CSV table of C-alpha atoms in Angstrom, one decimal:
chain,number,residue,atom,x,y,z
A,226,MET,CA,0.0,0.0,0.0
A,227,SER,CA,1.4,3.4,-1.0
A,228,PHE,CA,1.5,6.4,1.3
A,229,SER,CA,-1.0,8.3,-0.8
A,230,THR,CA,-3.4,5.4,-0.6
A,231,PHE,CA,-2.8,5.0,3.2
A,232,PHE,CA,-3.5,8.7,3.8
A,233,ARG,CA,-6.5,8.5,1.5
A,234,HIS,CA,-8.0,5.8,3.7
A,235,ILE,CA,-7.3,8.0,6.8
A,236,ARG,CA,-8.9,11.0,5.2
A,237,GLU,CA,-12.0,9.0,4.0
A,238,GLY,CA,-12.3,7.4,7.5
A,239,ALA,CA,-12.3,10.8,9.2
A,240,LYS,CA,-14.8,12.2,6.7
A,241,SER,CA,-17.0,9.2,7.3
A,242,VAL,CA,-17.0,9.9,11.0
A,243,ILE,CA,-18.2,13.5,10.4
A,244,ARG,CA,-20.6,12.6,7.5
A,245,ASN,CA,-22.4,10.0,9.6
A,246,GLY,CA,-22.5,12.3,12.6
A,247,TRP,CA,-25.5,10.8,14.5
A,248,MET,CA,-24.4,7.2,14.0
A,249,SER,CA,-20.8,8.1,15.0
A,250,LEU,CA,-22.1,9.9,18.0
A,251,ALA,CA,-24.1,6.8,19.0
A,252,SER,CA,-21.1,4.6,18.6
A,253,ILE,CA,-18.9,7.0,20.7
A,254,THR,CA,-21.6,7.2,23.3
A,255,SER,CA,-21.7,3.4,23.5
A,256,ILE,CA,-17.9,3.3,24.0
A,257,VAL,CA,-18.0,6.0,26.7
A,258,VAL,CA,-20.8,4.2,28.6
A,259,SER,CA,-19.2,0.8,28.3
A,260,LEU,CA,-15.6,1.8,29.0
A,261,PHE,CA,-16.8,4.1,31.9
A,262,MET,CA,-18.5,1.2,33.6
A,263,LEU,CA,-15.4,-0.9,33.0
A,264,GLY,CA,-13.1,1.8,34.2
A,265,VAL,CA,-15.1,2.4,37.4
A,266,PHE,CA,-15.0,-1.3,38.1
A,267,ILE,CA,-11.3,-1.5,37.4
A,268,LEU,CA,-10.7,1.3,39.9
A,269,LEU,CA,-12.9,-0.5,42.4
A,270,VAL,CA,-11.0,-3.7,42.0
A,271,LEU,CA,-7.7,-1.9,42.4
A,272,ASN,CA,-8.8,-0.3,45.6
A,273,VAL,CA,-10.2,-3.6,47.0
A,274,ASN,CA,-6.9,-5.3,46.1
A,275,SER,CA,-5.0,-2.5,47.8
A,276,PHE,CA,-7.1,-2.8,50.9
A,277,ALA,CA,-6.8,-6.6,50.9
A,278,ASP,CA,-3.0,-6.4,50.5
A,279,GLU,CA,-2.8,-3.9,53.4
A,280,ALA,CA,-4.9,-6.2,55.5
A,281,ASP,CA,-2.7,-9.2,54.6
A,282,SER,CA,0.5,-7.3,55.3
A,283,GLN,CA,-0.7,-6.4,58.8
A,284,VAL,CA,-0.9,-10.1,59.8
A,285,GLN,CA,2.0,-10.7,62.2
A,286,ILE,CA,3.2,-13.6,64.3
A,287,LYS,CA,3.9,-13.2,68.0
A,288,ALA,CA,6.1,-15.8,69.6
A,289,PHE,CA,6.0,-15.6,73.4
A,290,LEU,CA,9.1,-17.0,75.1
A,291,ALA,CA,9.2,-19.2,78.2
A,292,GLY,CA,10.3,-17.6,81.5
A,293,ASN,CA,13.5,-19.6,81.8
A,294,VAL,CA,15.1,-18.2,78.5
A,295,ASP,CA,18.4,-16.6,79.2
A,296,GLU,CA,20.2,-14.0,77.0
A,297,ALA,CA,22.3,-16.5,75.1
A,298,LEU,CA,19.3,-18.7,74.2
A,299,LEU,CA,17.2,-15.7,73.4
A,300,GLN,CA,19.9,-14.6,70.8
A,301,LYS,CA,20.0,-18.1,69.3
A,302,VAL,CA,16.2,-18.2,68.9
A,303,ASN,CA,16.3,-14.8,67.4
A,304,SER,CA,18.9,-15.9,64.8
A,305,ASP,CA,17.0,-19.1,64.1
A,306,ILE,CA,13.8,-17.1,63.3
A,307,ALA,CA,15.6,-14.4,61.3
A,308,ALA,CA,17.3,-17.2,59.2
A,309,MET,CA,14.0,-18.5,58.0
A,310,ALA,CA,13.6,-17.8,54.3
A,311,GLU,CA,10.0,-16.7,54.7
A,312,VAL,CA,10.7,-14.1,57.4
A,313,SER,CA,11.4,-10.4,56.5
A,314,LYS,CA,11.8,-8.9,60.0
A,315,VAL,CA,12.1,-10.0,63.6
A,316,THR,CA,11.6,-7.6,66.5
A,317,LEU,CA,12.2,-8.4,70.1
A,318,ILE,CA,9.8,-6.8,72.5
A,319,PRO,CA,11.2,-7.1,76.0
A,320,LYS,CA,8.8,-7.9,78.8
A,321,SER,CA,9.2,-4.4,80.2
A,322,GLN,CA,8.1,-2.9,77.0
A,323,GLY,CA,5.4,-5.4,76.7
A,324,LEU,CA,4.0,-4.4,80.1
A,325,LYS,CA,4.2,-0.7,79.1
A,326,ASP,CA,2.4,-1.3,75.8
A,327,PHE,CA,-0.3,-3.3,77.6
A,328,ARG,CA,-0.9,-0.5,80.1
A,329,GLU,CA,-1.3,2.0,77.3
A,330,LYS,CA,-3.7,-0.3,75.5
A,331,LEU,CA,-5.9,-0.7,78.5
A,332,GLY,CA,-5.9,3.1,79.2
A,333,GLU,CA,-7.3,4.3,82.5
A,334,GLU,CA,-8.5,0.8,83.4
A,335,GLY,CA,-4.9,-0.5,83.1
A,336,LYS,CA,-3.7,1.7,86.0
A,337,ASP,CA,-5.8,-0.2,88.5
A,338,LEU,CA,-5.7,-3.6,86.8
A,339,LEU,CA,-1.9,-3.7,86.5
A,340,GLU,CA,-1.0,-1.8,89.7
A,341,GLY,CA,1.7,-3.4,91.7
A,342,TYR,CA,3.4,-5.1,88.7
A,343,ASP,CA,7.1,-4.2,88.2
A,344,GLU,CA,10.2,-5.7,86.6
A,345,THR,CA,10.3,-8.6,89.0
A,346,THR,CA,6.5,-9.4,89.0
A,347,ASN,CA,5.9,-8.6,85.3
A,348,PRO,CA,3.6,-11.3,83.9
A,349,ILE,CA,4.3,-10.3,80.3
A,350,PRO,CA,6.9,-12.6,78.6
A,351,ASP,CA,9.6,-11.5,76.2
A,352,THR,CA,8.1,-11.6,72.7
A,353,PHE,CA,9.3,-11.9,69.2
A,354,GLN,CA,7.2,-10.0,66.7
A,355,VAL,CA,7.7,-11.7,63.3
A,356,GLU,CA,6.9,-10.2,59.9
A,357,VAL,CA,6.9,-12.4,56.8
A,358,ILE,CA,7.6,-11.7,53.1
A,359,GLU,CA,4.4,-13.4,51.8
A,360,PRO,CA,1.4,-13.1,54.1
A,361,THR,CA,-0.1,-16.4,53.1
A,362,THR,CA,2.9,-18.2,54.7
A,363,VAL,CA,2.0,-17.0,58.2
A,364,PRO,CA,0.6,-20.3,59.4
A,365,TYR,CA,3.5,-22.2,58.0
A,366,VAL,CA,6.1,-19.9,59.6
A,367,ALA,CA,4.2,-20.1,62.9
A,368,GLY,CA,4.5,-23.9,62.8
A,369,LYS,CA,8.3,-23.6,62.1
A,370,ILE,CA,8.7,-21.3,65.1
A,371,GLU,CA,6.8,-23.7,67.4
A,372,ALA,CA,9.1,-26.5,66.1
A,373,LEU,CA,12.1,-24.7,67.6
A,374,ASN,CA,11.3,-26.4,70.9
A,375,GLU,CA,12.4,-29.6,69.2
A,376,LYS,CA,15.8,-28.0,68.5
A,377,TYR,CA,16.2,-27.0,72.2
A,378,PRO,CA,14.3,-29.9,74.0
A,379,ASP,CA,15.9,-29.1,77.4
A,380,GLU,CA,15.0,-25.4,77.5
A,381,LEU,CA,11.7,-25.4,75.4
A,382,PRO,CA,12.2,-21.7,74.7
A,383,ILE,CA,8.8,-21.1,72.8
A,384,TYR,CA,5.9,-20.8,75.2
A,385,LYS,CA,3.2,-20.0,72.7
A,386,VAL,CA,2.8,-18.7,69.2
A,387,ARG,CA,-0.1,-16.6,68.1
A,388,TYR,CA,-1.1,-15.2,64.7
A,389,GLY,CA,-4.9,-15.1,64.8
A,390,GLN,CA,-5.3,-18.7,63.9
A,391,GLY,CA,-8.6,-19.4,62.2
A,392,THR,CA,-9.2,-15.7,61.6
A,393,THR,CA,-6.1,-15.3,59.5
A,394,GLU,CA,-7.0,-18.2,57.2
A,395,LYS,CA,-10.5,-16.8,56.7
A,396,LEU,CA,-9.0,-13.4,55.9
A,397,PHE,CA,-6.8,-14.9,53.2
A,398,LYS,CA,-9.8,-16.8,51.7
A,399,ILE,CA,-11.9,-13.7,51.6
A,400,THR,CA,-9.3,-11.5,50.1
A,401,ASN,CA,-8.5,-14.1,47.4
A,402,MET,CA,-12.2,-14.5,46.7
A,403,VAL,CA,-12.6,-10.7,46.3
A,404,ARG,CA,-9.6,-10.6,43.9
A,405,ASN,CA,-10.9,-13.5,41.8
A,406,ILE,CA,-14.5,-12.1,41.6
A,407,GLY,CA,-13.1,-8.7,40.7
A,408,PHE,CA,-11.0,-10.0,37.8
A,409,ALA,CA,-14.0,-12.1,36.6
A,410,PHE,CA,-16.2,-9.0,36.6
A,411,VAL,CA,-13.6,-7.0,34.7
A,412,ALA,CA,-13.3,-9.7,32.1
A,413,GLY,CA,-17.1,-9.9,31.8
A,414,LEU,CA,-17.6,-6.1,31.5
A,415,THR,CA,-14.9,-6.1,28.8
A,416,LEU,CA,-16.7,-8.7,26.7
A,417,MET,CA,-20.0,-6.9,27.2
A,418,ALA,CA,-18.5,-3.6,26.1
A,419,MET,CA,-17.1,-5.2,23.0
A,420,PHE,CA,-20.4,-6.7,22.0
A,421,LEU,CA,-22.4,-3.6,22.7
A,422,ILE,CA,-20.1,-1.4,20.7
A,423,SER,CA,-19.7,-3.9,17.9
A,424,ASN,CA,-23.5,-4.0,17.5
A,425,THR,CA,-23.7,-0.2,17.3
A,426,ILE,CA,-21.0,-0.1,14.6
A,427,ARG,CA,-22.8,-2.9,12.7
A,428,VAL,CA,-25.9,-0.7,12.5
A,429,THR,CA,-23.7,2.1,11.2
A,430,ILE,CA,-22.2,-0.1,8.4
A,431,LEU,CA,-25.6,-1.7,7.5
A,432,ALA,CA,-27.0,1.8,7.0
A,433,ARG,CA,-24.3,2.3,4.3
A,434,ARG,CA,-24.7,-1.0,2.4
A,435,ARG,CA,-25.7,1.0,-0.7
A,436,GLU,CA,-22.5,3.0,-0.6
A,437,ILE,CA,-20.4,-0.1,-0.3
A,438,GLY,CA,-22.3,-1.8,-3.2
A,439,ILE,CA,-21.5,1.2,-5.5
A,440,MET,CA,-17.8,0.9,-4.6
A,441,LYS,CA,-17.9,-2.8,-5.5
A,442,LEU,CA,-19.5,-2.0,-8.8
A,443,VAL,CA,-16.8,0.4,-9.8
A,444,GLY,CA,-14.1,-2.2,-9.1
A,445,ALA,CA,-12.9,-1.5,-5.6
A,446,THR,CA,-11.2,-4.4,-3.9
A,447,ASN,CA,-12.4,-5.8,-0.6
A,448,MET,CA,-9.4,-4.5,1.3
A,449,PHE,CA,-9.8,-1.1,-0.3
A,450,ILE,CA,-13.3,-0.9,1.0
A,451,ARG,CA,-12.4,-2.3,4.4
A,452,TRP,CA,-9.6,0.2,5.2
A,453,PRO,CA,-11.7,3.4,5.7
A,454,PHE,CA,-14.0,1.4,8.0
A,455,PHE,CA,-10.9,0.3,10.0
A,456,VAL,CA,-9.9,3.9,10.3
A,457,GLU,CA,-13.4,5.0,11.2
A,458,GLY,CA,-13.7,2.4,13.9
A,459,ALA,CA,-10.3,3.3,15.3
A,460,LEU,CA,-11.2,7.1,15.4
A,461,ILE,CA,-14.5,6.3,17.1
A,462,GLY,CA,-12.6,4.2,19.6
A,463,VAL,CA,-10.1,6.9,20.3
A,464,ALA,CA,-12.7,9.6,20.7
A,465,GLY,CA,-14.9,7.5,23.1
A,466,SER,CA,-11.9,6.3,25.2
A,467,VAL,CA,-10.4,9.7,25.6
A,468,VAL,CA,-13.7,11.1,26.8
A,469,THR,CA,-14.0,8.2,29.2
A,470,VAL,CA,-10.5,8.7,30.6
A,471,ALA,CA,-11.2,12.4,31.1
A,472,LEU,CA,-14.5,11.7,33.0
A,473,LEU,CA,-12.9,9.0,35.1
A,474,PHE,CA,-9.8,11.0,36.1
A,475,VAL,CA,-11.8,14.1,37.0
A,476,GLY,CA,-14.3,12.1,39.0
A,477,TYR,CA,-11.8,9.8,40.7
A,478,GLY,CA,-9.4,12.6,41.5
A,479,GLN,CA,-12.2,14.6,43.2
A,480,LEU,CA,-13.2,11.5,45.1
A,481,VAL,CA,-9.6,10.8,46.3
A,482,THR,CA,-9.2,14.5,47.4
A,483,THR,CA,-12.5,14.4,49.3
A,484,MET,CA,-11.7,11.1,51.1
A,485,GLN,CA,-8.2,12.3,52.0
A,486,SER,CA,-9.7,15.3,53.8
A,487,ASP,CA,-11.9,13.0,56.0
A,488,ILE,CA,-9.6,11.9,58.8
A,489,THR,CA,-12.3,9.6,60.3
A,490,LEU,CA,-11.9,7.1,57.5
A,491,ALA,CA,-9.8,4.0,58.3
A,492,PHE,CA,-8.6,3.5,54.7
A,493,THR,CA,-7.4,5.6,51.8
A,494,LEU,CA,-8.0,5.2,48.0
A,495,VAL,CA,-5.2,4.4,45.6
A,496,PRO,CA,-3.7,7.7,44.5
A,497,LEU,CA,-4.6,8.7,40.9
A,498,GLN,CA,-0.9,9.2,39.9
A,499,GLU,CA,-0.2,5.5,40.7
A,500,VAL,CA,-2.8,4.3,38.1
A,501,ASP,CA,-3.4,7.1,35.6
A,502,LEU,CA,-1.0,6.1,32.9
A,503,LYS,CA,-1.7,2.4,33.0
A,504,LEU,CA,-5.5,2.9,33.2
A,505,ALA,CA,-5.4,5.5,30.4
A,506,GLY,CA,-3.3,3.3,28.2
A,507,LEU,CA,-5.6,0.3,28.8
A,508,LEU,CA,-8.8,2.1,28.1
A,509,ILE,CA,-7.6,4.0,25.0
A,510,GLY,CA,-6.0,0.8,23.6
A,511,LEU,CA,-9.2,-1.1,24.4
A,512,GLY,CA,-11.3,1.6,22.7
A,513,ILE,CA,-9.2,1.4,19.5
A,514,LEU,CA,-9.3,-2.4,19.6
A,515,ILE,CA,-13.1,-2.5,20.1
A,516,GLY,CA,-13.6,0.1,17.3
A,517,ILE,CA,-11.5,-1.8,14.8
A,518,TRP,CA,-12.9,-5.2,15.9
A,519,GLY,CA,-16.5,-4.0,15.6
A,520,SER,CA,-15.8,-2.7,12.1
A,521,THR,CA,-14.0,-5.9,11.0
A,522,MET,CA,-16.7,-8.2,12.3
A,523,SER,CA,-19.5,-6.2,10.9
A,524,ILE,CA,-18.0,-6.0,7.4
A,525,ARG,CA,-17.0,-9.7,7.2
A,526,LYS,CA,-20.2,-11.2,8.6
A,527,PHE,CA,-22.9,-8.8,7.4
A,528,LEU,CA,-21.7,-7.1,4.3
A,529,ARG,CA,-19.7,-10.0,2.7
A,530,VAL,CA,-17.5,-7.6,0.8
């Protein structure tokens, strides 16, 4: 294909968009509506995943040490836990700090409840707070920490290991389910958008069957006829997706600003600057793909050129 022919197809496709103004507007509107719904749900899924990741990352293991653990054994256990491949950080919370934290947690009630406890009568044991690289490995790592008693059978340094057993497993199941459902809905909305827009473009092309028939009569090849429709579909896709991106970014940006100003909320939305380029690229690319795909399927199946 020569450059002159290529630019001719672009020019004819652009003219066709303008000439068939109402049908083009209908197609662009379909793209805006479909991609806007898709974009809103993608943002919802991203925020749900962010919230789920944050919830997962806050799951920690607490290993309470027995009362007979001396400094040398404490350091050995610390090294053993830190050496585990799944562990990212180990923090020792001395019993004195544990008692102080417990008092602060109880507030005013703690003054009376814990009155009389000091360094010698402190009931809080030394504790290792363990963070893992992958949250789903928490139960496995907790089991490995408990198994350290087998390494030191005479001292049995680990008194108890807690990580929210039962609740943690349910949390992981719920967050995984939310992610899977979210991705399934995004895929479903994408297909729905493609079919909706394709049907609108088919109506546009069917209304121009006479024009295409005349082009065939004067000797135009199938590819020569198809190219302007490809360009038209791509232009409609670009127009619809750009409008969608603008609406989404303005609305979501305002929502993020509003929620950030509300200090009573326990969670924050994913910042727009973290998703703007990827989301814009996805929606614009999808808009172009849908426009071209709709034109291609309509010409091949309905016009038989």
